[in-house]
Amino acid sequence: MVRRVVITGLGLISPLGAGVEISWKRLLDGQSGAGPITAFDTTDYACTVACEVPTVDGRGGGGPDIEGSFDPSKVLSNKERRKVDDFILYGIAAADEALNDADWHPETEEDRIRTGVMIGSGIGGLGIIAATALELRDKGPKRISPFFIPSSLINLASGQVSIRHGLKGPNHSVVTACATGAHAIGDASRLIAHGDADVMVAGGAESAIVPIGIAGFIACRALCTAFNDNPTQASRPYDKDRDGFVMGEGAGVVVLEEYEHAKARGAKIYAEVLGYALSGDAYHITAPSEDGEGGYRAMVAAAKDAGIDPATIDYVNSHGTSTMADFIELRAIERFLGERAATATVSSTKSAIGHLLGGAGAVEAIFCALAIRDQVAPPTINLANPAEETQVDLVPNKAKKMKIDRVMSNSFGFGGTNAALILGKVEA
Amino acid sequence: MSEVLERVRKIVIDHLDADPDKVTEKASFIDDLEADSLDIVELVMAFEEEFDIEIPDDSAEHILTVGDAVNYIQDKLAA
């Protein structure tokens, strides 16, 4: 990269709670964010579990007196809330936290022009689109809300954050299914490296725990259906009893900053974005190729971009969705790490928070930054019996204290789109 | 206060999250109640639904205050 890029702020609305620190603490404690779906009646749905954001209104097991519950009224007034789908609400809340964490509140015109936003989503306002389609059918075209389009467009997460904070730099958005969050952070880093901006607010958001979202992924045979009576056990990457992913929701947003810019203002630095790469499978609309070569090429190219030997990567946060693809990715990681594979540490945090689709890569990059800060690898929970043999330490069920200087986060999406991000510790 | 005014005020307060004390007959949606053009489109739709009437776009353009809405609706209902 031309200019160095570092992460100086983190923001998270996750199924483990509203906020970075509470989500991270619960993740390290081995807690699960899964439960029975509370958002709608799941009668006739083959899958009835999901990782919902605990909310003060009772959604996802939250409540006004339950620690870590998300309170939308602290983010938007009722009037403004009606104009955004939940994925935008989550994105706004995570961006607020990240900007506060970075202590970056640009007020001069120059600072605002040099600060951009790139928050993506996999599917955007799916729930509002479905509900509005029914209104169109039942009441006709004159009853469609003027806020229908701006509340459901994917790039309106970036738009809303830009308007809210007066950020006038690049305003962009990524849509690459489950690789969205990683691509957003990677592409935003490139904008800074290339000189288009000095600061970027980047990440991903999703809110697809709606009837048509769950029904659609059930139809793809992608969701877990065997653990409806035992939701916290449902997401179990690498385990022999895994049978599909568990849908998550929420948002992860980071503040990315040019290194000298961050240093000059004395910003706290979590990690440096050392390398990033993208690749395409050219194989199948929903499945990876059996040799995992698309993901492998992304990892190799990211290491080349970072100018590092893969063997120096201490921890890998895998895509690991709790599906048949887990071991395809793991074999590709082993091939990538070479001799280091025998002593490698790889975990899937989707075991605890489910799969946030377009939010996943950003949330997982945040966990990677925290793994570097706290020198600990988060666990893969519910891993009782690995389905296949491996020498890799999959960090079953308990977080692992260890030296972590470099981490890699993988994200792969439907359509055969892949991203690998490599982050590194920055010496103070 | 007329019944129409009360029903209009309730819709305006709900939709704009407005302070009830500010929602007077003279209040301008944009200048006093912080509405934008899309908010007004939505308000007019809510009036149509509440009073079971149609408000054509060229009439809606002239509804700028709470009082304008009340007068328009009363005329329409009397017609």
Short mmCIF file of C-alpha atoms in Angstrom, two decimals:
data_model
loop_
_atom_site.label_atom_id
_atom_site.label_comp_id
_atom_site.label_asym_id
_atom_site.label_seq_id
_atom_site.Cartn_x
_atom_site.Cartn_y
_atom_site.Cartn_z
CA MET A 1 0.00 0.00 0.00
CA VAL A 2 1.10 3.51 -0.76
CA ARG A 3 0.16 5.02 2.60
CA ARG A 4 -0.16 3.05 5.84
CA VAL A 5 -3.68 2.59 7.22
CA VAL A 6 -4.58 1.90 10.84
CA ILE A 7 -7.76 1.18 12.80
CA THR A 8 -8.48 3.85 15.40
CA GLY A 9 -12.11 3.25 16.34
CA LEU A 10 -14.48 0.31 16.74
CA GLY A 11 -18.28 0.09 16.89
CA LEU A 12 -20.49 -2.96 17.25
CA ILE A 13 -24.13 -3.90 17.53
CA SER A 14 -24.06 -7.68 17.83
CA PRO A 15 -26.20 -10.59 18.98
CA LEU A 16 -24.03 -10.59 22.11
CA GLY A 17 -24.98 -7.01 22.93
CA ALA A 18 -24.91 -3.37 21.96
CA GLY A 19 -21.33 -2.18 22.12
CA VAL A 20 -17.82 -3.42 21.49
CA GLU A 21 -16.67 -4.22 25.01
CA ILE A 22 -19.75 -6.13 26.18
CA SER A 23 -19.84 -8.18 22.96
CA TRP A 24 -16.12 -8.98 23.25
CA LYS A 25 -16.36 -9.91 26.93
CA ARG A 26 -19.28 -12.27 26.28
CA LEU A 27 -17.48 -13.74 23.26
CA LEU A 28 -14.39 -14.52 25.35
CA ASP A 29 -16.63 -15.98 28.07
CA GLY A 30 -17.93 -18.50 25.52
CA GLN A 31 -21.49 -17.19 25.53
CA SER A 32 -23.91 -17.74 22.64
CA GLY A 33 -26.06 -15.01 21.12
CA ALA A 34 -28.54 -17.52 19.70
CA GLY A 35 -32.12 -18.10 20.78
CA PRO A 36 -35.59 -18.83 19.45
CA ILE A 37 -36.61 -16.21 16.87
CA THR A 38 -38.66 -13.52 18.62
CA ALA A 39 -39.08 -11.17 15.64
CA PHE A 40 -41.98 -13.09 14.09
CA ASP A 41 -44.11 -16.23 14.41
CA THR A 42 -42.01 -19.14 13.10
CA THR A 43 -44.83 -21.68 12.71
CA ASP A 44 -44.15 -23.68 9.51
CA TYR A 45 -40.50 -22.54 9.31
CA ALA A 46 -37.97 -25.38 9.26
CA CYS A 47 -35.51 -23.14 11.12
CA THR A 48 -36.74 -21.27 14.21
CA VAL A 49 -33.44 -20.09 15.71
CA ALA A 50 -31.33 -17.02 15.08
CA CYS A 51 -28.86 -14.69 16.72
CA GLU A 52 -30.96 -11.56 17.24
CA VAL A 53 -29.67 -8.32 18.70
CA PRO A 54 -30.92 -8.14 22.31
CA THR A 55 -33.11 -5.04 22.34
CA VAL A 56 -34.90 -3.13 25.12
CA ASP A 57 -38.29 -4.03 23.58
CA GLY A 58 -37.69 -7.71 24.33
CA ARG A 59 -36.29 -8.78 20.97
CA GLY A 60 -33.57 -11.43 21.17
CA GLY A 61 -33.90 -11.86 24.92
CA GLY A 62 -33.15 -8.20 25.67
CA GLY A 63 -35.02 -5.88 28.02
CA PRO A 64 -34.87 -2.44 29.59
CA ASP A 65 -33.05 -3.80 32.64
CA ILE A 66 -30.88 -6.35 30.86
CA GLU A 67 -27.26 -5.26 30.45
CA GLY A 68 -26.10 -4.76 26.89
CA SER A 69 -29.58 -4.40 25.38
CA PHE A 70 -29.79 -2.14 22.36
CA ASP A 71 -31.97 0.97 22.81
CA PRO A 72 -32.88 2.42 19.38
CA SER A 73 -34.33 5.56 21.02
CA LYS A 74 -30.80 6.53 22.05
CA VAL A 75 -29.83 6.59 18.36
CA LEU A 76 -32.84 8.00 16.48
CA SER A 77 -36.11 9.75 17.30
CA ASN A 78 -39.30 7.84 16.49
CA LYS A 79 -39.74 10.07 13.47
CA GLU A 80 -36.29 9.25 12.08
CA ARG A 81 -36.54 5.59 13.03
CA ARG A 82 -39.51 5.12 10.69
CA LYS A 83 -37.36 6.26 7.78
CA VAL A 84 -34.71 3.53 8.07
CA ASP A 85 -34.67 -0.24 7.97
CA ASP A 86 -33.01 -1.92 10.95
CA PHE A 87 -29.77 -2.55 9.04
CA ILE A 88 -29.34 1.22 8.70
CA LEU A 89 -30.26 1.74 12.36
CA TYR A 90 -27.59 -0.78 13.39
CA GLY A 91 -25.07 0.82 11.03
CA ILE A 92 -25.73 4.30 12.43
CA ALA A 93 -25.38 3.04 16.02
CA ALA A 94 -22.12 1.19 15.28
CA ALA A 95 -20.72 4.21 13.40
CA ASP A 96 -21.56 6.49 16.34
CA GLU A 97 -19.66 4.20 18.69
CA ALA A 98 -16.68 3.89 16.33
CA LEU A 99 -16.37 7.66 15.82
CA ASN A 100 -16.64 8.29 19.57
CA ASP A 101 -14.06 5.57 20.22
CA ALA A 102 -11.71 7.17 17.69
CA ASP A 103 -12.53 10.61 19.10
CA TRP A 104 -12.85 11.82 15.52
CA HIS A 105 -15.51 14.51 15.11
CA PRO A 106 -14.45 16.57 12.11
CA GLU A 107 -15.66 20.15 12.24
CA THR A 108 -13.59 22.01 9.67
CA GLU A 109 -14.61 21.78 6.03
CA GLU A 110 -11.20 20.31 5.15
CA ASP A 111 -11.46 17.55 7.77
CA ARG A 112 -14.99 16.73 6.66
CA ILE A 113 -13.99 16.49 3.01
CA ARG A 114 -11.13 14.17 3.95
CA THR A 115 -13.43 11.79 5.88
CA GLY A 116 -15.59 9.29 3.95
CA VAL A 117 -17.97 6.44 4.59
CA MET A 118 -18.19 2.91 3.15
CA ILE A 119 -20.75 0.77 4.95
CA GLY A 120 -22.25 -2.12 3.01
CA SER A 121 -24.93 -4.72 3.46
CA GLY A 122 -25.63 -8.11 1.94
CA ILE A 123 -29.35 -7.69 1.31
CA GLY A 124 -30.39 -4.30 2.70
CA GLY A 125 -33.98 -3.54 3.66
CA LEU A 126 -35.43 -6.95 2.88
CA GLY A 127 -38.14 -6.75 5.55
CA ILE A 128 -39.40 -3.35 4.43
CA ILE A 129 -39.32 -4.40 0.77
CA ALA A 130 -41.45 -7.47 1.55
CA ALA A 131 -43.93 -5.53 3.70
CA THR A 132 -44.25 -2.75 1.12
CA ALA A 133 -44.87 -5.26 -1.66
CA LEU A 134 -47.87 -6.52 0.32
CA GLU A 135 -49.15 -2.95 0.78
CA LEU A 136 -48.84 -2.38 -2.94
CA ARG A 137 -50.90 -5.50 -3.58
CA ASP A 138 -53.52 -4.74 -0.91
CA LYS A 139 -53.86 -0.96 -1.11
CA GLY A 140 -52.42 0.07 -4.47
CA PRO A 141 -49.59 2.37 -5.56
CA LYS A 142 -50.88 5.52 -3.83
CA ARG A 143 -50.32 4.07 -0.37
CA ILE A 144 -46.57 3.49 -0.75
CA SER A 145 -44.55 5.51 1.78
CA PRO A 146 -42.23 8.18 0.38
CA PHE A 147 -39.62 6.70 2.72
CA PHE A 148 -39.84 3.18 1.27
CA ILE A 149 -36.94 3.61 -1.17
CA PRO A 150 -34.54 5.58 1.08
CA SER A 151 -35.26 3.26 4.02
CA SER A 152 -34.29 0.13 2.13
CA LEU A 153 -31.45 1.12 -0.24
CA ILE A 154 -28.18 -0.48 0.82
CA ASN A 155 -26.00 2.62 0.36
CA LEU A 156 -28.31 4.66 2.62
CA ALA A 157 -26.40 3.29 5.62
CA SER A 158 -23.39 5.22 4.31
CA GLY A 159 -25.63 8.13 3.34
CA GLN A 160 -27.24 8.43 6.77
CA VAL A 161 -23.89 8.23 8.58
CA SER A 162 -22.44 10.86 6.26
CA ILE A 163 -25.36 13.25 6.84
CA ARG A 164 -25.40 12.66 10.60
CA HIS A 165 -21.70 13.45 11.07
CA GLY A 166 -21.13 15.84 8.18
CA LEU A 167 -18.66 13.53 6.44
CA LYS A 168 -18.14 14.82 2.92
CA GLY A 169 -15.45 12.50 1.60
CA PRO A 170 -16.00 9.39 -0.56
CA ASN A 171 -19.47 7.98 0.03
CA HIS A 172 -19.60 4.41 -1.13
CA SER A 173 -21.11 1.04 -0.36
CA VAL A 174 -20.29 -2.61 -0.89
CA VAL A 175 -22.67 -5.44 -1.81
CA THR A 176 -20.87 -8.77 -1.92
CA ALA A 177 -23.16 -10.97 0.18
CA CYS A 178 -21.28 -12.49 3.12
CA ALA A 179 -17.96 -10.90 2.11
CA THR A 180 -19.39 -7.35 2.24
CA GLY A 181 -17.94 -6.25 5.59
CA ALA A 182 -14.42 -7.41 4.74
CA HIS A 183 -14.53 -5.89 1.28
CA ALA A 184 -15.76 -2.59 2.74
CA ILE A 185 -12.86 -2.38 5.17
CA GLY A 186 -10.37 -3.49 2.53
CA ASP A 187 -11.64 -1.15 -0.17
CA ALA A 188 -11.91 1.79 2.24
CA SER A 189 -8.32 1.15 3.31
CA ARG A 190 -7.28 1.34 -0.33
CA LEU A 191 -9.03 4.72 -0.69
CA ILE A 192 -6.94 6.03 2.19
CA ALA A 193 -3.76 4.37 0.93
CA HIS A 194 -4.37 5.89 -2.49
CA GLY A 195 -5.01 9.36 -1.08
CA ASP A 196 -8.76 9.77 -1.73
CA ALA A 197 -9.39 10.26 1.99
CA ASP A 198 -7.49 10.43 5.29
CA VAL A 199 -10.21 8.81 7.38
CA MET A 200 -12.92 6.29 6.39
CA VAL A 201 -15.83 5.00 8.43
CA ALA A 202 -16.19 1.46 7.09
CA GLY A 203 -18.05 -1.75 7.79
CA GLY A 204 -21.17 -3.78 7.19
CA ALA A 205 -24.70 -4.08 8.53
CA GLU A 206 -27.51 -6.61 8.21
CA SER A 207 -31.07 -7.19 9.39
CA ALA A 208 -32.34 -10.23 7.51
CA ILE A 209 -34.06 -11.98 10.43
CA VAL A 210 -37.40 -11.37 8.77
CA PRO A 211 -39.86 -13.96 7.41
CA ILE A 212 -38.74 -13.71 3.79
CA GLY A 213 -35.04 -13.76 4.79
CA ILE A 214 -35.32 -16.88 6.92
CA ALA A 215 -37.62 -18.60 4.39
CA GLY A 216 -35.22 -17.74 1.56
CA PHE A 217 -32.14 -19.16 3.27
CA ILE A 218 -34.10 -22.25 4.34
CA ALA A 219 -34.95 -22.74 0.67
CA CYS A 220 -31.22 -22.52 -0.22
CA ARG A 221 -30.66 -25.35 2.29
CA ALA A 222 -28.18 -23.07 4.05
CA LEU A 223 -29.73 -22.70 7.52
CA CYS A 224 -29.43 -24.96 10.55
CA THR A 225 -32.67 -26.90 11.16
CA ALA A 226 -31.63 -29.61 13.65
CA PHE A 227 -31.30 -27.47 16.77
CA ASN A 228 -34.64 -25.67 17.01
CA ASP A 229 -35.08 -27.03 20.54
CA ASN A 230 -31.54 -26.14 21.57
CA PRO A 231 -30.71 -22.78 19.98
CA THR A 232 -27.46 -22.01 21.81
CA GLN A 233 -25.99 -25.26 20.40
CA ALA A 234 -27.10 -24.55 16.83
CA SER A 235 -24.06 -22.72 15.47
CA ARG A 236 -21.21 -25.24 15.71
CA PRO A 237 -18.52 -24.72 13.08
CA TYR A 238 -16.26 -27.75 12.44
CA ASP A 239 -18.38 -29.99 14.68
CA LYS A 240 -19.61 -33.29 13.25
CA ASP A 241 -23.23 -32.41 14.17
CA ARG A 242 -23.28 -29.05 12.37
CA ASP A 243 -26.04 -28.76 9.80
CA GLY A 244 -26.16 -25.21 8.51
CA PHE A 245 -25.58 -21.62 9.56
CA VAL A 246 -27.53 -19.63 12.12
CA MET A 247 -28.67 -16.21 10.94
CA GLY A 248 -27.26 -13.24 12.86
CA GLU A 249 -27.92 -9.51 12.62
CA GLY A 250 -26.28 -6.26 13.64
CA ALA A 251 -23.41 -4.15 12.40
CA GLY A 252 -19.68 -3.72 12.70
CA VAL A 253 -18.06 -0.38 11.83
CA VAL A 254 -14.44 0.72 12.15
CA VAL A 255 -12.69 4.05 11.79
CA LEU A 256 -9.76 3.63 9.40
CA GLU A 257 -7.13 6.32 9.34
CA GLU A 258 -3.93 7.16 7.55
CA TYR A 259 -1.09 6.30 9.94
CA GLU A 260 0.58 9.73 10.12
CA HIS A 261 -2.84 11.40 10.51
CA ALA A 262 -3.61 9.15 13.47
CA LYS A 263 -0.18 9.63 15.01
CA ALA A 264 -0.30 13.41 14.63
CA ARG A 265 -3.50 13.68 16.64
CA GLY A 266 -2.41 11.11 19.22
CA ALA A 267 -5.15 8.63 18.34
CA LYS A 268 -5.31 5.23 19.97
CA ILE A 269 -4.28 2.62 17.38
CA TYR A 270 -5.74 -0.89 17.52
CA ALA A 271 -3.99 -2.40 14.52
CA GLU A 272 -2.67 -1.73 11.06
CA VAL A 273 -4.35 -2.98 7.90
CA LEU A 274 -1.32 -4.80 6.50
CA GLY A 275 -2.85 -6.60 3.56
CA TYR A 276 -6.05 -7.16 1.65
CA ALA A 277 -7.07 -9.14 -1.39
CA LEU A 278 -10.11 -10.23 -3.36
CA SER A 279 -10.82 -13.15 -5.64
CA GLY A 280 -13.61 -14.89 -7.51
CA ASP A 281 -14.40 -18.61 -7.62
CA ALA A 282 -16.06 -18.73 -11.07
CA TYR A 283 -17.64 -21.95 -9.89
CA HIS A 284 -21.14 -21.97 -8.31
CA ILE A 285 -23.77 -19.48 -7.10
CA THR A 286 -23.82 -20.69 -3.48
CA ALA A 287 -21.08 -23.31 -2.97
CA PRO A 288 -17.29 -22.94 -2.90
CA SER A 289 -15.26 -25.23 -5.14
CA GLU A 290 -14.25 -28.40 -3.33
CA ASP A 291 -10.57 -27.52 -3.26
CA GLY A 292 -11.27 -24.04 -1.84
CA GLU A 293 -8.90 -22.52 -4.36
CA GLY A 294 -10.77 -19.20 -4.61
CA GLY A 295 -10.36 -18.53 -0.90
CA TYR A 296 -6.78 -19.79 -1.07
CA ARG A 297 -5.91 -17.31 -3.81
CA ALA A 298 -7.38 -14.45 -1.75
CA MET A 299 -5.22 -15.43 1.25
CA VAL A 300 -2.05 -15.73 -0.85
CA ALA A 301 -2.69 -12.37 -2.51
CA ALA A 302 -3.36 -10.68 0.86
CA ALA A 303 -0.06 -11.96 2.22
CA LYS A 304 1.67 -10.70 -0.91
CA ASP A 305 -0.05 -7.31 -0.52
CA ALA A 306 1.17 -7.18 3.09
CA GLY A 307 4.65 -8.31 2.05
CA ILE A 308 4.71 -10.97 4.74
CA ASP A 309 5.36 -14.70 5.02
CA PRO A 310 2.07 -16.54 5.74
CA ALA A 311 3.88 -18.48 8.45
CA THR A 312 4.05 -15.26 10.53
CA ILE A 313 0.25 -15.12 10.91
CA ASP A 314 -0.58 -16.04 14.50
CA TYR A 315 -4.35 -16.24 14.42
CA VAL A 316 -6.94 -16.74 11.69
CA ASN A 317 -10.58 -15.77 12.15
CA SER A 318 -12.16 -18.11 9.63
CA HIS A 319 -15.31 -17.66 7.60
CA GLY A 320 -16.44 -20.95 9.27
CA THR A 321 -20.23 -20.75 8.93
CA SER A 322 -21.11 -24.14 10.47
CA THR A 323 -21.76 -25.71 7.07
CA MET A 324 -20.17 -28.28 4.78
CA ALA A 325 -17.80 -25.55 3.60
CA ASP A 326 -15.95 -25.29 6.96
CA PHE A 327 -13.36 -27.91 6.11
CA ILE A 328 -12.95 -26.77 2.52
CA GLU A 329 -11.80 -23.43 3.95
CA LEU A 330 -9.72 -25.08 6.67
CA ARG A 331 -7.79 -27.16 4.13
CA ALA A 332 -7.14 -23.99 2.13
CA ILE A 333 -5.89 -22.23 5.29
CA GLU A 334 -3.59 -25.19 6.04
CA ARG A 335 -2.22 -25.08 2.52
CA PHE A 336 -1.71 -21.32 2.83
CA LEU A 337 0.07 -21.49 6.19
CA GLY A 338 2.37 -24.34 5.10
CA GLU A 339 4.50 -25.76 7.93
CA ARG A 340 2.97 -23.24 10.34
CA ALA A 341 -0.36 -25.10 10.00
CA ALA A 342 0.78 -27.67 12.54
CA THR A 343 0.92 -24.95 15.22
CA ALA A 344 -1.74 -22.63 13.82
CA THR A 345 -4.68 -21.12 15.71
CA VAL A 346 -7.97 -20.75 13.82
CA SER A 347 -11.41 -20.05 15.26
CA SER A 348 -14.88 -19.20 14.04
CA THR A 349 -16.66 -16.56 16.08
CA LYS A 350 -19.82 -17.31 14.11
CA SER A 351 -20.22 -20.09 16.66
CA ALA A 352 -21.27 -17.39 19.14
CA ILE A 353 -22.87 -14.64 17.05
CA GLY A 354 -24.18 -16.57 14.04
CA HIS A 355 -23.70 -15.31 10.52
CA LEU A 356 -24.26 -11.59 10.08
CA LEU A 357 -24.05 -11.93 6.28
CA GLY A 358 -22.97 -8.47 5.07
CA GLY A 359 -22.02 -7.50 8.62
CA ALA A 360 -19.93 -10.60 9.30
CA GLY A 361 -16.59 -9.54 7.82
CA ALA A 362 -16.62 -6.21 9.64
CA VAL A 363 -17.61 -7.68 12.99
CA GLU A 364 -14.93 -10.33 12.62
CA ALA A 365 -12.29 -7.74 11.70
CA ILE A 366 -13.21 -5.95 14.95
CA PHE A 367 -12.73 -9.19 16.88
CA CYS A 368 -9.34 -9.56 15.16
CA ALA A 369 -8.31 -6.05 16.21
CA LEU A 370 -9.33 -6.88 19.80
CA ALA A 371 -7.46 -10.20 19.62
CA ILE A 372 -4.31 -8.17 18.90
CA ARG A 373 -5.09 -5.64 21.66
CA ASP A 374 -5.76 -8.25 24.34
CA GLN A 375 -3.45 -11.01 23.05
CA VAL A 376 -6.19 -13.60 23.14
CA ALA A 377 -7.89 -15.76 20.50
CA PRO A 378 -11.69 -16.00 20.88
CA PRO A 379 -13.12 -19.53 21.01
CA THR A 380 -15.11 -21.68 18.62
CA ILE A 381 -17.98 -22.63 20.90
CA ASN A 382 -20.07 -25.82 20.57
CA LEU A 383 -17.10 -27.67 19.13
CA ALA A 384 -17.43 -31.09 20.78
CA ASN A 385 -16.25 -33.46 18.04
CA PRO A 386 -14.41 -32.07 15.03
CA ALA A 387 -15.87 -33.66 11.90
CA GLU A 388 -12.44 -34.16 10.35
CA GLU A 389 -8.92 -34.44 11.70
CA THR A 390 -6.66 -31.41 11.76
CA GLN A 391 -3.48 -30.32 13.50
CA VAL A 392 -4.81 -26.78 13.70
CA ASP A 393 -5.95 -25.56 17.12
CA LEU A 394 -9.60 -24.63 16.51
CA VAL A 395 -9.80 -23.04 19.99
CA PRO A 396 -12.68 -25.25 21.13
CA ASN A 397 -14.98 -23.65 23.69
CA LYS A 398 -12.38 -21.66 25.66
CA ALA A 399 -10.57 -18.48 24.69
CA LYS A 400 -6.80 -18.90 24.35
CA LYS A 401 -4.25 -16.42 25.69
CA MET A 402 -1.39 -16.26 23.22
CA LYS A 403 1.05 -13.95 21.49
CA ILE A 404 -0.76 -12.32 18.56
CA ASP A 405 1.11 -9.92 16.26
CA ARG A 406 -0.62 -10.73 13.00
CA VAL A 407 -4.11 -11.96 12.21
CA MET A 408 -6.05 -12.84 9.09
CA SER A 409 -9.82 -12.68 8.64
CA ASN A 410 -11.51 -14.59 5.80
CA SER A 411 -14.90 -13.80 4.30
CA PHE A 412 -16.56 -15.61 1.41
CA GLY A 413 -19.89 -14.81 -0.22
CA PHE A 414 -22.55 -16.27 -2.48
CA GLY A 415 -21.63 -15.77 -6.09
CA GLY A 416 -18.11 -17.01 -5.35
CA THR A 417 -16.69 -13.74 -3.98
CA ASN A 418 -13.80 -13.88 -1.51
CA ALA A 419 -11.89 -11.48 0.72
CA ALA A 420 -8.93 -11.85 3.05
CA LEU A 421 -7.78 -9.11 5.43
CA ILE A 422 -4.50 -9.19 7.31
CA LEU A 423 -4.11 -6.95 10.37
CA GLY A 424 -0.95 -6.39 12.39
CA LYS A 425 0.08 -5.00 15.73
CA VAL A 426 1.53 -1.48 15.69
CA GLU A 427 4.33 -0.92 18.17
CA ALA A 428 3.73 2.21 20.24
CA MET B 1 -61.53 23.03 18.90
CA SER B 2 -63.06 21.30 15.91
CA GLU B 3 -63.01 17.54 15.63
CA VAL B 4 -61.08 17.76 12.35
CA LEU B 5 -58.40 19.91 13.96
CA GLU B 6 -57.96 17.44 16.78
CA ARG B 7 -57.58 14.50 14.39
CA VAL B 8 -55.15 16.45 12.18
CA ARG B 9 -53.10 17.49 15.21
CA LYS B 10 -52.85 13.89 16.40
CA ILE B 11 -51.52 12.75 13.01
CA VAL B 12 -49.03 15.60 12.84
CA ILE B 13 -47.78 14.96 16.38
CA ASP B 14 -47.38 11.23 15.68
CA HIS B 15 -45.70 11.54 12.31
CA LEU B 16 -43.37 14.43 13.04
CA ASP B 17 -42.64 13.55 16.66
CA ALA B 18 -43.65 17.16 17.29
CA ASP B 19 -44.10 18.93 20.61
CA PRO B 20 -47.94 19.09 20.99
CA ASP B 21 -47.73 22.71 22.17
CA LYS B 22 -46.18 23.73 18.86
CA VAL B 23 -48.82 22.06 16.72
CA THR B 24 -51.16 25.06 16.44
CA GLU B 25 -53.33 26.02 13.47
CA LYS B 26 -50.73 28.54 12.38
CA ALA B 27 -47.79 26.15 12.57
CA SER B 28 -45.94 25.65 9.29
CA PHE B 29 -44.88 22.04 8.71
CA ILE B 30 -41.49 23.02 7.33
CA ASP B 31 -40.66 26.22 9.25
CA ASP B 32 -42.07 25.35 12.67
CA LEU B 33 -42.29 21.57 12.84
CA GLU B 34 -39.03 20.52 11.13
CA ALA B 35 -40.69 18.55 8.35
CA ASP B 36 -39.09 18.04 4.94
CA SER B 37 -40.83 17.58 1.60
CA LEU B 38 -41.04 13.79 1.99
CA ASP B 39 -42.52 14.18 5.49
CA ILE B 40 -45.30 16.27 3.95
CA VAL B 41 -45.99 13.63 1.31
CA GLU B 42 -46.35 11.11 4.11
CA LEU B 43 -48.57 13.46 6.16
CA VAL B 44 -50.91 14.03 3.24
CA MET B 45 -51.17 10.25 2.77
CA ALA B 46 -52.05 9.91 6.45
CA PHE B 47 -54.77 12.60 6.12
CA GLU B 48 -56.20 10.77 3.11
CA GLU B 49 -56.34 7.53 5.08
CA GLU B 50 -57.76 9.09 8.26
CA PHE B 51 -60.55 11.03 6.52
CA ASP B 52 -61.07 8.63 3.61
CA ILE B 53 -60.59 11.38 1.03
CA GLU B 54 -58.27 11.99 -1.92
CA ILE B 55 -55.93 14.96 -1.92
CA PRO B 56 -54.53 15.55 -5.42
CA ASP B 57 -50.88 16.66 -5.70
CA ASP B 58 -51.77 20.16 -6.91
CA SER B 59 -53.93 20.69 -3.83
CA ALA B 60 -51.35 19.14 -1.51
CA GLU B 61 -48.82 21.73 -2.69
CA HIS B 62 -50.89 24.43 -1.00
CA ILE B 63 -51.12 22.65 2.35
CA LEU B 64 -48.29 24.34 4.21
CA THR B 65 -49.71 24.73 7.72
CA VAL B 66 -51.86 22.73 10.12
CA GLY B 67 -54.67 25.21 9.46
CA ASP B 68 -54.36 24.75 5.67
CA ALA B 69 -54.85 21.02 6.16
CA VAL B 70 -57.85 21.49 8.45
CA ASN B 71 -59.53 23.92 6.05
CA TYR B 72 -58.92 21.71 3.05
CA ILE B 73 -60.26 18.64 4.80
CA GLN B 74 -63.34 20.45 6.15
CA ASP B 75 -64.18 21.77 2.69
CA LYS B 76 -63.72 18.32 1.19
CA LEU B 77 -65.89 16.65 3.81
CA ALA B 78 -68.63 19.31 3.40
CA ALA B 79 -68.69 18.95 -0.37
#
